[in-house]
GROMACS .gro file of C-alpha atoms in nm:
model
  466
    1UNK     CA    1  -2.342  -2.677   3.272
    2UNK     CA    2  -2.660  -2.567   3.098
    3UNK     CA    3  -2.615  -2.446   2.736
    4UNK     CA    4  -2.788  -2.114   2.809
    5UNK     CA    5  -2.548  -2.045   3.096
    6UNK     CA    6  -2.247  -2.133   2.882
    7UNK     CA    7  -2.366  -1.891   2.613
    8UNK     CA    8  -2.411  -1.612   2.868
    9UNK     CA    9  -2.058  -1.667   3.002
   10UNK     CA   10  -1.910  -1.661   2.653
   11UNK     CA   11  -2.088  -1.338   2.566
   12UNK     CA   12  -1.970  -1.183   2.890
   13UNK     CA   13  -1.609  -1.273   2.808
   14UNK     CA   14  -1.627  -1.113   2.460
   15UNK     CA   15  -1.505  -0.755   2.448
   16UNK     CA   16  -1.687  -0.493   2.238
   17UNK     CA   17  -1.391  -0.497   1.999
   18UNK     CA   18  -1.423  -0.872   1.953
   19UNK     CA   19  -1.796  -0.846   1.890
   20UNK     CA   20  -1.749  -0.564   1.640
   21UNK     CA   21  -1.474  -0.749   1.456
   22UNK     CA   22  -1.677  -1.068   1.430
   23UNK     CA   23  -1.982  -0.874   1.313
   24UNK     CA   24  -1.793  -0.690   1.038
   25UNK     CA   25  -1.590  -0.992   0.932
   26UNK     CA   26  -1.792  -1.313   0.910
   27UNK     CA   27  -1.478  -1.509   0.825
   28UNK     CA   28  -1.224  -1.426   1.101
   29UNK     CA   29  -0.879  -1.586   1.079
   30UNK     CA   30  -0.875  -1.952   1.171
   31UNK     CA   31  -0.622  -2.104   1.404
   32UNK     CA   32  -0.314  -2.173   1.192
   33UNK     CA   33  -0.303  -2.537   1.092
   34UNK     CA   34  -0.226  -2.535   0.719
   35UNK     CA   35   0.136  -2.611   0.642
   36UNK     CA   36   0.282  -2.370   0.389
   37UNK     CA   37   0.433  -2.573   0.104
   38UNK     CA   38   0.766  -2.488  -0.058
   39UNK     CA   39   0.758  -2.214  -0.321
   40UNK     CA   40   0.758  -2.306  -0.691
   41UNK     CA   41   1.080  -2.481  -0.793
   42UNK     CA   42   1.156  -2.214  -1.055
   43UNK     CA   43   1.125  -1.920  -0.816
   44UNK     CA   44   1.482  -1.912  -0.671
   45UNK     CA   45   1.630  -1.892  -1.022
   46UNK     CA   46   1.396  -1.604  -1.108
   47UNK     CA   47   1.500  -1.432  -0.787
   48UNK     CA   48   1.869  -1.471  -0.879
   49UNK     CA   49   1.813  -1.318  -1.222
   50UNK     CA   50   1.604  -1.023  -1.108
   51UNK     CA   51   1.867  -0.755  -1.045
   52UNK     CA   52   2.059  -0.805  -1.370
   53UNK     CA   53   1.800  -0.931  -1.618
   54UNK     CA   54   1.451  -0.831  -1.503
   55UNK     CA   55   1.455  -0.508  -1.306
   56UNK     CA   56   1.355  -0.208  -1.518
   57UNK     CA   57   1.602   0.076  -1.477
   58UNK     CA   58   1.511   0.435  -1.407
   59UNK     CA   59   1.265   0.378  -1.121
   60UNK     CA   60   1.490   0.398  -0.818
   61UNK     CA   61   1.285   0.676  -0.659
   62UNK     CA   62   0.923   0.581  -0.591
   63UNK     CA   63   0.789   0.937  -0.637
   64UNK     CA   64   0.794   0.939  -1.017
   65UNK     CA   65   0.534   1.094  -1.249
   66UNK     CA   66   0.329   0.904  -1.505
   67UNK     CA   67   0.525   1.078  -1.781
   68UNK     CA   68   0.853   0.951  -1.639
   69UNK     CA   69   0.713   0.600  -1.598
   70UNK     CA   70   0.602   0.586  -1.962
   71UNK     CA   71   0.944   0.712  -2.073
   72UNK     CA   72   1.101   0.420  -1.885
   73UNK     CA   73   0.856   0.157  -2.011
   74UNK     CA   74   0.798   0.268  -2.371
   75UNK     CA   75   1.120   0.099  -2.501
   76UNK     CA   76   1.007  -0.226  -2.338
   77UNK     CA   77   0.667  -0.229  -2.508
   78UNK     CA   78   0.766  -0.305  -2.866
   79UNK     CA   79   0.511  -0.471  -3.089
   80UNK     CA   80   0.768  -0.728  -3.200
   81UNK     CA   81   0.781  -0.841  -2.838
   82UNK     CA   82   0.408  -0.901  -2.834
   83UNK     CA   83   0.287  -0.575  -2.680
   84UNK     CA   84  -0.003  -0.366  -2.805
   85UNK     CA   85  -0.048  -0.018  -2.657
   86UNK     CA   86  -0.349   0.207  -2.708
   87UNK     CA   87  -0.480   0.521  -2.549
   88UNK     CA   88  -0.827   0.455  -2.410
   89UNK     CA   89  -0.900   0.762  -2.201
   90UNK     CA   90  -0.782   1.085  -2.046
   91UNK     CA   91  -0.754   1.200  -1.686
   92UNK     CA   92  -0.918   1.515  -1.551
   93UNK     CA   93  -0.603   1.710  -1.642
   94UNK     CA   94  -0.593   1.547  -1.985
   95UNK     CA   95  -0.312   1.300  -1.919
   96UNK     CA   96  -0.336   0.984  -2.131
   97UNK     CA   97  -0.466   0.656  -1.988
   98UNK     CA   98  -0.323   0.364  -2.181
   99UNK     CA   99  -0.415  -0.002  -2.217
  100UNK     CA  100  -0.125  -0.246  -2.265
  101UNK     CA  101  -0.210  -0.593  -2.398
  102UNK     CA  102   0.018  -0.897  -2.419
  103UNK     CA  103  -0.042  -1.268  -2.476
  104UNK     CA  104  -0.246  -1.497  -2.699
  105UNK     CA  105  -0.427  -1.719  -2.451
  106UNK     CA  106  -0.789  -1.774  -2.358
  107UNK     CA  107  -0.776  -1.664  -1.993
  108UNK     CA  108  -0.830  -1.288  -1.981
  109UNK     CA  109  -0.649  -1.116  -1.692
  110UNK     CA  110  -0.686  -0.745  -1.605
  111UNK     CA  111  -0.427  -0.569  -1.387
  112UNK     CA  112  -0.448  -0.204  -1.284
  113UNK     CA  113  -0.206   0.000  -1.072
  114UNK     CA  114  -0.176   0.331  -0.890
  115UNK     CA  115  -0.542   0.428  -0.879
  116UNK     CA  116  -0.412   0.600  -0.566
  117UNK     CA  117  -0.148   0.838  -0.695
  118UNK     CA  118   0.095   0.789  -0.405
  119UNK     CA  119   0.092   0.408  -0.429
  120UNK     CA  120   0.363   0.344  -0.684
  121UNK     CA  121   0.521   0.008  -0.596
  122UNK     CA  122   0.300  -0.193  -0.831
  123UNK     CA  123   0.372   0.043  -1.122
  124UNK     CA  124   0.742  -0.031  -1.074
  125UNK     CA  125   0.656  -0.402  -1.065
  126UNK     CA  126   0.461  -0.380  -1.390
  127UNK     CA  127   0.765  -0.223  -1.559
  128UNK     CA  128   0.969  -0.523  -1.439
  129UNK     CA  129   0.700  -0.759  -1.563
  130UNK     CA  130   0.706  -0.594  -1.908
  131UNK     CA  131   1.081  -0.651  -1.927
  132UNK     CA  132   1.038  -1.013  -1.819
  133UNK     CA  133   0.767  -1.084  -2.075
  134UNK     CA  134   0.933  -0.899  -2.362
  135UNK     CA  135   1.299  -0.984  -2.323
  136UNK     CA  136   1.273  -1.349  -2.217
  137UNK     CA  137   1.039  -1.522  -2.464
  138UNK     CA  138   1.197  -1.863  -2.404
  139UNK     CA  139   1.148  -1.858  -2.029
  140UNK     CA  140   0.907  -2.142  -1.935
  141UNK     CA  141   0.683  -1.909  -1.735
  142UNK     CA  142   0.672  -1.655  -2.019
  143UNK     CA  143   0.581  -1.929  -2.269
  144UNK     CA  144   0.301  -2.055  -2.046
  145UNK     CA  145   0.164  -1.704  -1.997
  146UNK     CA  146   0.178  -1.622  -2.369
  147UNK     CA  147  -0.008  -1.934  -2.480
  148UNK     CA  148  -0.261  -1.958  -2.195
  149UNK     CA  149  -0.341  -1.598  -2.096
  150UNK     CA  150  -0.400  -1.257  -2.242
  151UNK     CA  151  -0.281  -0.993  -1.999
  152UNK     CA  152  -0.443  -0.649  -1.999
  153UNK     CA  153  -0.277  -0.366  -1.805
  154UNK     CA  154  -0.402  -0.020  -1.712
  155UNK     CA  155  -0.095   0.127  -1.538
  156UNK     CA  156  -0.104   0.447  -1.332
  157UNK     CA  157  -0.479   0.491  -1.345
  158UNK     CA  158  -0.445   0.817  -1.148
  159UNK     CA  159  -0.170   1.013  -1.330
  160UNK     CA  160  -0.289   1.348  -1.191
  161UNK     CA  161  -0.255   1.214  -0.837
  162UNK     CA  162   0.085   1.067  -0.926
  163UNK     CA  163   0.200   1.412  -1.042
  164UNK     CA  164   0.134   1.537  -0.688
  165UNK     CA  165   0.208   1.203  -0.517
  166UNK     CA  166  -0.132   1.216  -0.350
  167UNK     CA  167  -0.395   0.949  -0.295
  168UNK     CA  168  -0.697   1.107  -0.466
  169UNK     CA  169  -0.740   1.240  -0.816
  170UNK     CA  170  -0.729   1.612  -0.891
  171UNK     CA  171  -1.102   1.641  -0.813
  172UNK     CA  172  -1.036   1.511  -0.463
  173UNK     CA  173  -1.216   1.181  -0.534
  174UNK     CA  174  -1.085   0.841  -0.429
  175UNK     CA  175  -1.103   0.649  -0.757
  176UNK     CA  176  -1.119   0.319  -0.570
  177UNK     CA  177  -1.447   0.437  -0.419
  178UNK     CA  178  -1.593   0.540  -0.755
  179UNK     CA  179  -1.680   0.201  -0.903
  180UNK     CA  180  -2.054   0.253  -0.846
  181UNK     CA  181  -2.105   0.619  -0.939
  182UNK     CA  182  -1.829   0.642  -1.205
  183UNK     CA  183  -1.805   1.017  -1.150
  184UNK     CA  184  -1.440   1.040  -1.257
  185UNK     CA  185  -1.302   0.991  -1.609
  186UNK     CA  186  -1.041   0.757  -1.464
  187UNK     CA  187  -1.303   0.526  -1.313
  188UNK     CA  188  -1.508   0.535  -1.632
  189UNK     CA  189  -1.201   0.435  -1.832
  190UNK     CA  190  -1.131   0.138  -1.607
  191UNK     CA  191  -1.494   0.026  -1.618
  192UNK     CA  192  -1.505   0.056  -1.999
  193UNK     CA  193  -1.192  -0.156  -2.028
  194UNK     CA  194  -1.336  -0.407  -1.785
  195UNK     CA  195  -1.658  -0.434  -1.988
  196UNK     CA  196  -1.460  -0.480  -2.305
  197UNK     CA  197  -1.215  -0.740  -2.170
  198UNK     CA  198  -1.457  -0.933  -1.945
  199UNK     CA  199  -1.165  -1.072  -1.743
  200UNK     CA  200  -1.181  -1.399  -1.559
  201UNK     CA  201  -0.907  -1.281  -1.322
  202UNK     CA  202  -0.824  -0.934  -1.191
  203UNK     CA  203  -0.542  -0.781  -0.989
  204UNK     CA  204  -0.608  -0.460  -0.796
  205UNK     CA  205  -0.257  -0.338  -0.713
  206UNK     CA  206  -0.192  -0.099  -0.425
  207UNK     CA  207   0.032   0.020  -0.142
  208UNK     CA  208  -0.086   0.046   0.217
  209UNK     CA  209   0.035   0.241   0.520
  210UNK     CA  210   0.373   0.132   0.649
  211UNK     CA  211   0.252   0.138   1.009
  212UNK     CA  212   0.015  -0.160   0.976
  213UNK     CA  213   0.108  -0.453   1.200
  214UNK     CA  214   0.048  -0.817   1.113
  215UNK     CA  215  -0.237  -0.913   1.343
  216UNK     CA  216  -0.169  -0.843   1.710
  217UNK     CA  217   0.209  -0.868   1.668
  218UNK     CA  218   0.471  -0.595   1.654
  219UNK     CA  219   0.573  -0.709   1.305
  220UNK     CA  220   0.509  -0.470   1.020
  221UNK     CA  221   0.298  -0.591   0.728
  222UNK     CA  222   0.510  -0.609   0.413
  223UNK     CA  223   0.241  -0.761   0.188
  224UNK     CA  224  -0.133  -0.775   0.251
  225UNK     CA  225  -0.374  -0.979   0.041
  226UNK     CA  226  -0.750  -0.984  -0.004
  227UNK     CA  227  -1.004  -1.181  -0.200
  228UNK     CA  228  -1.262  -0.901  -0.205
  229UNK     CA  229  -1.616  -1.005  -0.107
  230UNK     CA  230  -1.908  -0.958  -0.342
  231UNK     CA  231  -2.177  -0.916  -0.073
  232UNK     CA  232  -2.213  -0.817   0.289
  233UNK     CA  233  -2.215  -1.180   0.401
  234UNK     CA  234  -1.870  -1.234   0.244
  235UNK     CA  235  -1.997  -1.555   0.084
  236UNK     CA  236  -1.757  -1.771  -0.112
  237UNK     CA  237  -1.861  -1.884  -0.459
  238UNK     CA  238  -1.655  -2.021  -0.749
  239UNK     CA  239  -1.533  -1.671  -0.835
  240UNK     CA  240  -1.397  -1.603  -0.488
  241UNK     CA  241  -1.265  -1.957  -0.457
  242UNK     CA  242  -1.029  -1.896  -0.747
  243UNK     CA  243  -0.914  -1.565  -0.595
  244UNK     CA  244  -0.854  -1.725  -0.255
  245UNK     CA  245  -0.648  -1.998  -0.422
  246UNK     CA  246  -0.437  -1.745  -0.613
  247UNK     CA  247  -0.382  -1.547  -0.292
  248UNK     CA  248  -0.260  -1.872  -0.134
  249UNK     CA  249  -0.012  -1.911  -0.420
  250UNK     CA  250   0.124  -1.561  -0.352
  251UNK     CA  251   0.170  -1.640   0.015
  252UNK     CA  252   0.347  -1.966  -0.072
  253UNK     CA  253   0.590  -1.781  -0.301
  254UNK     CA  254   0.669  -1.509  -0.046
  255UNK     CA  255   0.668  -1.706   0.278
  256UNK     CA  256   1.044  -1.783   0.267
  257UNK     CA  257   1.116  -1.409   0.242
  258UNK     CA  258   0.840  -1.256   0.454
  259UNK     CA  259   0.720  -1.516   0.704
  260UNK     CA  260   0.526  -1.334   0.975
  261UNK     CA  261   0.503  -1.016   0.767
  262UNK     CA  262   0.217  -1.118   0.535
  263UNK     CA  263  -0.138  -1.027   0.636
  264UNK     CA  264  -0.481  -0.993   0.485
  265UNK     CA  265  -0.749  -0.729   0.489
  266UNK     CA  266  -1.079  -0.782   0.661
  267UNK     CA  267  -1.367  -0.883   0.436
  268UNK     CA  268  -1.605  -0.596   0.490
  269UNK     CA  269  -1.797  -0.541   0.167
  270UNK     CA  270  -1.789  -0.191   0.016
  271UNK     CA  271  -2.038  -0.143  -0.271
  272UNK     CA  272  -1.832   0.151  -0.403
  273UNK     CA  273  -1.497  -0.028  -0.433
  274UNK     CA  274  -1.361  -0.167  -0.758
  275UNK     CA  275  -1.227  -0.491  -0.612
  276UNK     CA  276  -1.558  -0.573  -0.446
  277UNK     CA  277  -1.762  -0.493  -0.756
  278UNK     CA  278  -1.533  -0.669  -1.004
  279UNK     CA  279  -1.578  -0.977  -0.786
  280UNK     CA  280  -1.954  -0.919  -0.788
  281UNK     CA  281  -1.943  -0.885  -1.168
  282UNK     CA  282  -1.777  -1.228  -1.196
  283UNK     CA  283  -1.401  -1.166  -1.192
  284UNK     CA  284  -1.175  -1.354  -0.952
  285UNK     CA  285  -1.002  -1.049  -0.810
  286UNK     CA  286  -0.697  -1.036  -0.585
  287UNK     CA  287  -0.598  -0.721  -0.400
  288UNK     CA  288  -0.225  -0.692  -0.334
  289UNK     CA  289  -0.100  -0.421  -0.100
  290UNK     CA  290   0.265  -0.330  -0.051
  291UNK     CA  291   0.326  -0.216   0.306
  292UNK     CA  292   0.689  -0.167   0.396
  293UNK     CA  293   1.013  -0.325   0.507
  294UNK     CA  294   1.211  -0.119   0.759
  295UNK     CA  295   1.520   0.028   0.595
  296UNK     CA  296   1.381  -0.022   0.245
  297UNK     CA  297   1.327   0.351   0.196
  298UNK     CA  298   1.231   0.346  -0.174
  299UNK     CA  299   1.059   0.005  -0.153
  300UNK     CA  300   1.308  -0.152  -0.392
  301UNK     CA  301   1.344  -0.476  -0.196
  302UNK     CA  302   0.967  -0.496  -0.159
  303UNK     CA  303   0.933  -0.423  -0.533
  304UNK     CA  304   1.134  -0.737  -0.608
  305UNK     CA  305   0.927  -0.955  -0.375
  306UNK     CA  306   0.601  -0.810  -0.511
  307UNK     CA  307   0.725  -0.901  -0.860
  308UNK     CA  308   0.805  -1.259  -0.759
  309UNK     CA  309   0.464  -1.300  -0.594
  310UNK     CA  310   0.282  -1.157  -0.897
  311UNK     CA  311   0.468  -1.384  -1.140
  312UNK     CA  312   0.382  -1.684  -0.922
  313UNK     CA  313   0.015  -1.579  -0.924
  314UNK     CA  314   0.006  -1.534  -1.301
  315UNK     CA  315   0.186  -1.864  -1.357
  316UNK     CA  316  -0.073  -2.043  -1.143
  317UNK     CA  317  -0.345  -1.898  -1.367
  318UNK     CA  318  -0.163  -1.998  -1.686
  319UNK     CA  319  -0.100  -2.354  -1.566
  320UNK     CA  320  -0.415  -2.396  -1.357
  321UNK     CA  321  -0.196  -2.493  -1.061
  322UNK     CA  322  -0.391  -2.273  -0.819
  323UNK     CA  323  -0.683  -2.516  -0.835
  324UNK     CA  324  -0.714  -2.697  -0.504
  325UNK     CA  325  -0.470  -2.477  -0.314
  326UNK     CA  326  -0.584  -2.495   0.051
  327UNK     CA  327  -0.794  -2.198   0.154
  328UNK     CA  328  -0.614  -2.200   0.487
  329UNK     CA  329  -0.307  -2.046   0.323
  330UNK     CA  330  -0.517  -1.733   0.284
  331UNK     CA  331  -0.769  -1.769   0.567
  332UNK     CA  332  -0.505  -1.827   0.836
  333UNK     CA  333  -0.313  -1.512   0.758
  334UNK     CA  334  -0.346  -1.257   1.039
  335UNK     CA  335  -0.555  -0.956   0.955
  336UNK     CA  336  -0.396  -0.615   0.926
  337UNK     CA  337  -0.387  -0.498   1.284
  338UNK     CA  338  -0.309  -0.164   1.443
  339UNK     CA  339  -0.136   0.115   1.257
  340UNK     CA  340   0.168   0.222   1.455
  341UNK     CA  341   0.269   0.587   1.427
  342UNK     CA  342   0.611   0.666   1.290
  343UNK     CA  343   0.822   0.838   1.556
  344UNK     CA  344   0.780   0.888   1.930
  345UNK     CA  345   1.007   1.143   2.098
  346UNK     CA  346   0.989   1.036   2.461
  347UNK     CA  347   1.057   1.220   2.786
  348UNK     CA  348   1.151   1.569   2.667
  349UNK     CA  349   1.037   1.912   2.783
  350UNK     CA  350   0.852   2.138   2.542
  351UNK     CA  351   1.004   2.485   2.533
  352UNK     CA  352   0.791   2.723   2.327
  353UNK     CA  353   0.810   3.101   2.358
  354UNK     CA  354   0.505   3.238   2.538
  355UNK     CA  355   0.420   2.904   2.704
  356UNK     CA  356   0.543   2.752   3.030
  357UNK     CA  357   0.792   2.463   2.992
  358UNK     CA  358   0.595   2.140   2.976
  359UNK     CA  359   0.711   1.784   3.027
  360UNK     CA  360   0.560   1.596   2.732
  361UNK     CA  361   0.617   1.330   2.471
  362UNK     CA  362   0.586   1.416   2.103
  363UNK     CA  363   0.445   1.196   1.828
  364UNK     CA  364   0.539   1.256   1.464
  365UNK     CA  365   0.395   1.101   1.149
  366UNK     CA  366   0.561   1.139   0.809
  367UNK     CA  367   0.406   1.163   0.467
  368UNK     CA  368   0.673   0.916   0.351
  369UNK     CA  369   0.724   0.703   0.662
  370UNK     CA  370   1.011   0.488   0.532
  371UNK     CA  371   1.214   0.791   0.423
  372UNK     CA  372   1.085   0.992   0.722
  373UNK     CA  373   1.010   1.302   0.517
  374UNK     CA  374   0.747   1.576   0.549
  375UNK     CA  375   0.667   1.521   0.915
  376UNK     CA  376   0.378   1.661   1.115
  377UNK     CA  377   0.298   1.656   1.485
  378UNK     CA  378   0.041   1.385   1.558
  379UNK     CA  379   0.024   1.389   1.935
  380UNK     CA  380   0.151   1.567   2.246
  381UNK     CA  381   0.140   1.469   2.613
  382UNK     CA  382   0.191   1.154   2.816
  383UNK     CA  383   0.234   0.900   2.537
  384UNK     CA  384   0.436   0.651   2.734
  385UNK     CA  385   0.207   0.361   2.649
  386UNK     CA  386   0.202   0.447   2.280
  387UNK     CA  387   0.367   0.201   2.041
  388UNK     CA  388   0.562   0.347   1.751
  389UNK     CA  389   0.778   0.224   1.468
  390UNK     CA  390   1.073   0.420   1.613
  391UNK     CA  391   1.150   0.589   1.946
  392UNK     CA  392   1.393   0.860   2.046
  393UNK     CA  393   1.487   0.911   2.411
  394UNK     CA  394   1.474   1.283   2.490
  395UNK     CA  395   1.517   1.255   2.867
  396UNK     CA  396   1.693   1.565   3.000
  397UNK     CA  397   1.651   1.752   2.670
  398UNK     CA  398   1.431   2.040   2.561
  399UNK     CA  399   1.213   2.023   2.249
  400UNK     CA  400   1.239   2.368   2.089
  401UNK     CA  401   1.054   2.468   1.771
  402UNK     CA  402   1.252   2.601   1.477
  403UNK     CA  403   1.130   2.952   1.386
  404UNK     CA  404   1.018   3.086   1.052
  405UNK     CA  405   0.805   2.805   0.909
  406UNK     CA  406   0.475   2.858   0.728
  407UNK     CA  407   0.166   2.771   0.925
  408UNK     CA  408   0.310   2.865   1.263
  409UNK     CA  409   0.150   3.170   1.427
  410UNK     CA  410   0.197   3.346   1.755
  411UNK     CA  411  -0.056   3.309   2.035
  412UNK     CA  412  -0.186   3.662   1.962
  413UNK     CA  413  -0.242   3.589   1.592
  414UNK     CA  414  -0.412   3.258   1.665
  415UNK     CA  415  -0.656   3.422   1.909
  416UNK     CA  416  -0.734   3.725   1.693
  417UNK     CA  417  -1.113   3.784   1.687
  418UNK     CA  418  -1.105   3.983   1.362
  419UNK     CA  419  -1.298   3.908   1.047
  420UNK     CA  420  -1.040   3.665   0.910
  421UNK     CA  421  -1.242   3.364   0.787
  422UNK     CA  422  -0.934   3.144   0.752
  423UNK     CA  423  -0.897   2.887   1.031
  424UNK     CA  424  -0.597   2.952   1.253
  425UNK     CA  425  -0.286   2.756   1.167
  426UNK     CA  426  -0.165   2.505   1.427
  427UNK     CA  427   0.068   2.650   1.684
  428UNK     CA  428   0.423   2.512   1.700
  429UNK     CA  429   0.452   2.167   1.855
  430UNK     CA  430   0.076   2.110   1.856
  431UNK     CA  431  -0.111   1.843   1.657
  432UNK     CA  432  -0.131   1.934   1.291
  433UNK     CA  433   0.174   2.161   1.294
  434UNK     CA  434   0.468   2.078   1.073
  435UNK     CA  435   0.750   1.899   1.254
  436UNK     CA  436   1.033   2.152   1.275
  437UNK     CA  437   1.216   2.135   1.607
  438UNK     CA  438   1.545   2.065   1.776
  439UNK     CA  439   1.643   1.865   2.081
  440UNK     CA  440   1.860   2.092   2.289
  441UNK     CA  441   2.037   2.084   2.624
  442UNK     CA  442   1.903   2.433   2.698
  443UNK     CA  443   1.549   2.576   2.669
  444UNK     CA  444   1.656   2.843   2.418
  445UNK     CA  445   1.767   2.587   2.161
  446UNK     CA  446   2.128   2.697   2.146
  447UNK     CA  447   2.301   2.372   2.251
  448UNK     CA  448   2.146   2.148   1.985
  449UNK     CA  449   2.201   1.771   1.988
  450UNK     CA  450   1.953   1.674   1.712
  451UNK     CA  451   1.737   1.846   1.452
  452UNK     CA  452   1.413   1.747   1.278
  453UNK     CA  453   1.356   2.011   1.011
  454UNK     CA  454   1.046   1.859   0.854
  455UNK     CA  455   1.237   1.551   0.740
  456UNK     CA  456   1.490   1.334   0.921
  457UNK     CA  457   1.847   1.373   0.800
  458UNK     CA  458   1.955   1.020   0.699
  459UNK     CA  459   2.309   1.099   0.818
  460UNK     CA  460   2.183   1.162   1.174
  461UNK     CA  461   1.856   0.972   1.219
  462UNK     CA  462   1.883   0.992   1.601
  463UNK     CA  463   2.064   1.202   1.858
  464UNK     CA  464   2.406   1.071   1.959
  465UNK     CA  465   2.407   0.857   2.269
  466UNK     CA  466   2.537   1.041   2.576
   0.00000   0.00000   0.00000
């Protein structure tokens, strides 16, 4: 067959999605062929010690404030244990931003956490790491880190966002998209510390949405990795090579625990993002994102695994053991795929006063998906082909809104043509409305079999089976 004809056939077979993905990501995942080696020999012992010797207490709930986190970690950061703490900036609301330094080695490593205020897993992990470094000076990994690296931490970079458990800072700016303009005091503080430290390695520590799937599978992503690109071509130089190797080390450490649930981000360059620009500035940067493990409501199991992966990464820097790690360990990870919504209520009948009964499915997303709290309606209608993290069968039941919740107006109020400049609030059981409803055997909502009053009651996560 003629080459031109073959090319035409191949282009015809490519979907628009495939073309777009290949255009935005010049290094798509390769066919898996790299065998994942065993994890470091010391890792199982570290795992066994974690709960009793390494886990920092007082961080069981992931919605803590910066003030609480510093209360927990301050006793761990004694100077006699090798820690140096200094205030280096202030947030918009005048909360302190502190630099923690530990170690005596040549390799400078910068780690920053919670630049998105609702992404707290890494801040918990850093507290565990402080306990490990300070309380176990004779541990072989601690010795190697102390002599070969100097670790610089900027924990909870967005304390104002953490106070509200929201992504952006109090100005409404995404700090991770402020590396170029440096409009926020938080971003300026991180950049000033970066310029002062001139790190060879960097760790940009985050959480990501629980709904992400690993590639095209139905498996949730527990950990996602990225060696951020430094240009639009996603070229690989010595700086990115080191980051790709370290990411491969993390995968190796976590594969026994999370096989099939580790993914990577696509390599689309963003000239505003800190990870991309720190790579451009010469730092081998690794992005680590904590997704979720079903049933791990406060991300405590994932916290432990994140800790083990981070220690393995730091140890590989201290010992130089990341050198030569096959790039396939990173490249062959599936990309983060679709984001599945949280809850699909399937097959019920909407029963709202002033509207005719309507057969419809209901989609709900939660602000905290693992705990299923603070829900909002995300979709209504025939959603039978929709994939979701969890499904409830409402066949034969009526979906009846609970009365008396803010933001729910009557049809008359919503259609008022007066001079009120405020946009109308969503009507009950419409997209954007808060999720307050019951499943009932009758359309009036008197014979209730299950209630979702904003948040799912852990004692009754689903209606009883008939």
